[in-house]
Amino acid sequence: GLGFLFLEIAFMQKFILFSGNPIYSAALVLTSFLIFAGAGSRWSRHLAASPRGPAHILWVAALIGGVAVCYVLFLDGILTWLIPSPDAVKGAITIALVAPLAFIMGIPFPLGLDQLGRSAPALMPWAWGINGALSVVASVLAALLALSFGFDVVLLCGALCYAGAWLAAGQGITGVV
């Protein structure tokens, strides 16, 4: 929850600067994140059903962290280069840049819940509670980090959260790490 919202909030801010319209941009980024993360969540069923289902959490978390770092390195330059584009093109660019990351961000939580449900179903309420609590904390913490260090640091912290998930998942999957 923390990593997801860090990335989502940082993207909303970066695309507000790109579009020049905070309401339009926030609505488009948020909608894109929700739709594509939902699609990734739905697609995660295919991964969970495979023989190496739990191991997929590792590569997905690593992929999210890697893609987030690429966005830190290249997103500002891409958006600056595309600022002169018409509004409709900016909307399509926003969706195209959000969609891949949002899709893969929708995969780890359902895979983790599936794995937890099989190995320790009594911990499912804790998983939901911790995710919810960190989601609430994320908005305030992202704002504090952004004010102190900038939104690139918020993106990097989101990537680090997924790196932590990768490490935690690796501890629970024997023979994979």
CSV table of C-alpha atoms in Angstrom, one decimal:
chain,number,residue,atom,x,y,z
A,1,GLY,CA,0.0,0.0,0.0
A,2,LEU,CA,2.8,2.4,0.9
A,3,GLY,CA,4.8,1.8,-2.3
A,4,PHE,CA,1.7,1.9,-4.5
A,5,LEU,CA,0.5,5.2,-3.2
A,6,PHE,CA,4.0,6.8,-3.2
A,7,LEU,CA,4.2,6.0,-6.9
A,8,GLU,CA,0.6,7.1,-7.6
A,9,ILE,CA,0.9,10.4,-5.8
A,10,ALA,CA,4.3,11.3,-7.4
A,11,PHE,CA,2.8,10.5,-10.8
A,12,MET,CA,-0.2,12.7,-10.1
A,13,GLN,CA,2.1,15.6,-9.3
A,14,LYS,CA,4.5,15.1,-12.2
A,15,PHE,CA,1.6,14.9,-14.7
A,16,ILE,CA,-0.1,18.0,-13.2
A,17,LEU,CA,3.0,19.9,-14.2
A,18,PHE,CA,2.9,18.3,-17.6
A,19,SER,CA,-0.7,19.0,-18.4
A,20,GLY,CA,-1.0,22.4,-16.7
A,21,ASN,CA,-4.5,21.5,-15.4
A,22,PRO,CA,-4.5,19.9,-11.9
A,23,ILE,CA,-8.0,18.6,-11.9
A,24,TYR,CA,-7.8,17.0,-15.4
A,25,SER,CA,-4.4,15.5,-14.7
A,26,ALA,CA,-5.2,14.1,-11.3
A,27,ALA,CA,-8.4,12.6,-12.6
A,28,LEU,CA,-6.7,11.0,-15.6
A,29,VAL,CA,-3.7,9.7,-13.7
A,30,LEU,CA,-5.8,8.3,-10.8
A,31,THR,CA,-8.3,6.7,-13.3
A,32,SER,CA,-5.5,5.2,-15.3
A,33,PHE,CA,-3.8,3.8,-12.2
A,34,LEU,CA,-7.0,2.3,-11.0
A,35,ILE,CA,-8.1,0.8,-14.3
A,36,PHE,CA,-4.6,-0.6,-15.2
A,37,ALA,CA,-3.8,-1.8,-11.7
A,38,GLY,CA,-7.2,-3.6,-11.7
A,39,ALA,CA,-6.3,-5.2,-15.0
A,40,GLY,CA,-3.0,-6.3,-13.5
A,41,SER,CA,-4.8,-7.7,-10.5
A,42,ARG,CA,-7.1,-9.6,-12.7
A,43,TRP,CA,-4.2,-10.9,-14.8
A,44,SER,CA,-2.4,-12.1,-11.6
A,45,ARG,CA,-4.8,-15.0,-11.4
A,46,HIS,CA,-2.9,-16.5,-14.4
A,47,LEU,CA,0.3,-16.2,-12.5
A,48,ALA,CA,-1.1,-17.6,-9.3
A,49,ALA,CA,-2.4,-20.6,-11.1
A,50,SER,CA,1.0,-21.5,-12.6
A,51,PRO,CA,3.3,-24.0,-10.8
A,52,ARG,CA,5.7,-21.2,-9.9
A,53,GLY,CA,2.9,-18.8,-8.9
A,54,PRO,CA,4.4,-17.5,-5.6
A,55,ALA,CA,7.8,-17.0,-7.3
A,56,HIS,CA,6.2,-14.5,-9.7
A,57,ILE,CA,6.0,-12.0,-6.8
A,58,LEU,CA,9.8,-11.7,-6.9
A,59,TRP,CA,10.1,-10.8,-10.5
A,60,VAL,CA,7.1,-8.5,-10.5
A,61,ALA,CA,8.3,-6.6,-7.5
A,62,ALA,CA,11.8,-6.3,-9.1
A,63,LEU,CA,10.2,-5.1,-12.3
A,64,ILE,CA,8.2,-2.4,-10.6
A,65,GLY,CA,11.3,-1.1,-8.7
A,66,GLY,CA,13.3,-1.1,-12.0
A,67,VAL,CA,10.6,0.7,-14.0
A,68,ALA,CA,10.1,3.2,-11.2
A,69,VAL,CA,13.8,4.0,-11.2
A,70,CYS,CA,13.7,4.4,-15.0
A,71,TYR,CA,10.9,6.9,-14.5
A,72,VAL,CA,13.0,8.8,-12.0
A,73,LEU,CA,15.8,9.0,-14.6
A,74,PHE,CA,13.8,9.7,-17.7
A,75,LEU,CA,10.2,10.9,-17.0
A,76,ASP,CA,11.0,14.6,-16.5
A,77,GLY,CA,12.9,14.8,-19.7
A,78,ILE,CA,10.2,13.0,-21.7
A,79,LEU,CA,7.5,15.2,-20.3
A,80,THR,CA,9.5,18.4,-20.8
A,81,TRP,CA,10.0,17.4,-24.4
A,82,LEU,CA,6.3,16.7,-24.9
A,83,ILE,CA,4.9,19.8,-23.2
A,84,PRO,CA,4.1,21.6,-26.5
A,85,SER,CA,1.7,18.8,-27.5
A,86,PRO,CA,-2.0,19.4,-27.8
A,87,ASP,CA,-4.2,18.5,-24.7
A,88,ALA,CA,-5.7,15.4,-26.3
A,89,VAL,CA,-2.2,14.1,-27.1
A,90,LYS,CA,-1.0,14.9,-23.6
A,91,GLY,CA,-3.9,12.8,-22.3
A,92,ALA,CA,-3.0,9.9,-24.5
A,93,ILE,CA,0.7,10.2,-23.5
A,94,THR,CA,-0.3,10.3,-19.8
A,95,ILE,CA,-2.3,7.1,-20.2
A,96,ALA,CA,0.5,5.4,-22.2
A,97,LEU,CA,3.1,6.3,-19.6
A,98,VAL,CA,1.0,5.3,-16.6
A,99,ALA,CA,-0.5,2.1,-17.9
A,100,PRO,CA,2.6,-0.2,-17.9
A,101,LEU,CA,3.7,0.7,-14.4
A,102,ALA,CA,0.1,0.6,-13.0
A,103,PHE,CA,-0.5,-2.8,-14.7
A,104,ILE,CA,2.5,-4.4,-13.0
A,105,MET,CA,1.7,-2.6,-9.7
A,106,GLY,CA,-1.6,-4.4,-9.6
A,107,ILE,CA,0.0,-7.9,-9.6
A,108,PRO,CA,1.9,-8.3,-6.3
A,109,PHE,CA,-0.8,-7.8,-3.7
A,110,PRO,CA,-3.2,-10.4,-5.1
A,111,LEU,CA,-0.4,-12.8,-5.5
A,112,GLY,CA,0.8,-12.2,-2.0
A,113,LEU,CA,-2.8,-12.6,-0.7
A,114,ASP,CA,-3.1,-15.9,-2.6
A,115,GLN,CA,0.2,-17.2,-1.1
A,116,LEU,CA,-0.8,-16.0,2.4
A,117,GLY,CA,-4.2,-17.6,2.0
A,118,ARG,CA,-2.6,-20.9,1.3
A,119,SER,CA,0.2,-20.8,3.9
A,120,ALA,CA,-1.3,-18.8,6.8
A,121,PRO,CA,-5.0,-17.9,6.2
A,122,ALA,CA,-5.3,-16.6,9.8
A,123,LEU,CA,-3.0,-13.7,8.8
A,124,MET,CA,-5.2,-12.5,6.0
A,125,PRO,CA,-7.0,-9.8,8.1
A,126,TRP,CA,-3.6,-8.5,9.2
A,127,ALA,CA,-2.4,-8.2,5.6
A,128,TRP,CA,-5.5,-6.2,4.7
A,129,GLY,CA,-5.2,-4.1,7.8
A,130,ILE,CA,-1.5,-3.3,7.3
A,131,ASN,CA,-2.1,-2.5,3.7
A,132,GLY,CA,-5.0,-0.2,4.6
A,133,ALA,CA,-3.0,1.5,7.4
A,134,LEU,CA,0.0,2.1,5.2
A,135,SER,CA,-2.2,3.5,2.4
A,136,VAL,CA,-3.5,6.1,4.8
A,137,VAL,CA,0.0,7.0,6.1
A,138,ALA,CA,1.3,7.1,2.5
A,139,SER,CA,-0.5,10.3,1.5
A,140,VAL,CA,0.8,12.3,4.4
A,141,LEU,CA,4.3,10.8,4.3
A,142,ALA,CA,4.5,11.3,0.5
A,143,ALA,CA,3.6,15.0,0.9
A,144,LEU,CA,6.2,15.4,3.7
A,145,LEU,CA,8.9,13.7,1.6
A,146,ALA,CA,8.0,15.7,-1.5
A,147,LEU,CA,8.2,19.0,0.4
A,148,SER,CA,11.5,18.1,2.0
A,149,PHE,CA,13.2,16.3,-0.9
A,150,GLY,CA,11.1,16.4,-4.1
A,151,PHE,CA,8.9,14.0,-5.9
A,152,ASP,CA,11.8,12.0,-7.4
A,153,VAL,CA,12.6,10.9,-3.9
A,154,VAL,CA,9.0,9.9,-3.4
A,155,LEU,CA,9.3,7.8,-6.6
A,156,LEU,CA,12.5,6.3,-5.3
A,157,CYS,CA,10.9,5.5,-1.9
A,158,GLY,CA,8.1,3.8,-3.8
A,159,ALA,CA,10.6,1.7,-5.6
A,160,LEU,CA,12.3,0.9,-2.3
A,161,CYS,CA,9.0,-0.3,-0.9
A,162,TYR,CA,8.7,-2.7,-3.8
A,163,ALA,CA,12.3,-3.8,-3.2
A,164,GLY,CA,11.4,-4.5,0.4
A,165,ALA,CA,8.4,-6.5,-0.8
A,166,TRP,CA,10.8,-8.4,-3.1
A,167,LEU,CA,13.1,-9.2,-0.1
A,168,ALA,CA,10.1,-10.2,2.1
A,169,ALA,CA,8.6,-12.4,-0.6
A,170,GLY,CA,12.0,-14.0,-1.2
A,171,GLN,CA,12.2,-15.0,2.5
A,172,GLY,CA,8.9,-16.8,2.2
A,173,ILE,CA,9.7,-18.7,-1.0
A,174,THR,CA,12.3,-21.3,-0.5
A,175,GLY,CA,14.6,-22.2,-3.3
A,176,VAL,CA,13.8,-19.1,-5.3
A,177,VAL,CA,16.1,-16.5,-4.0
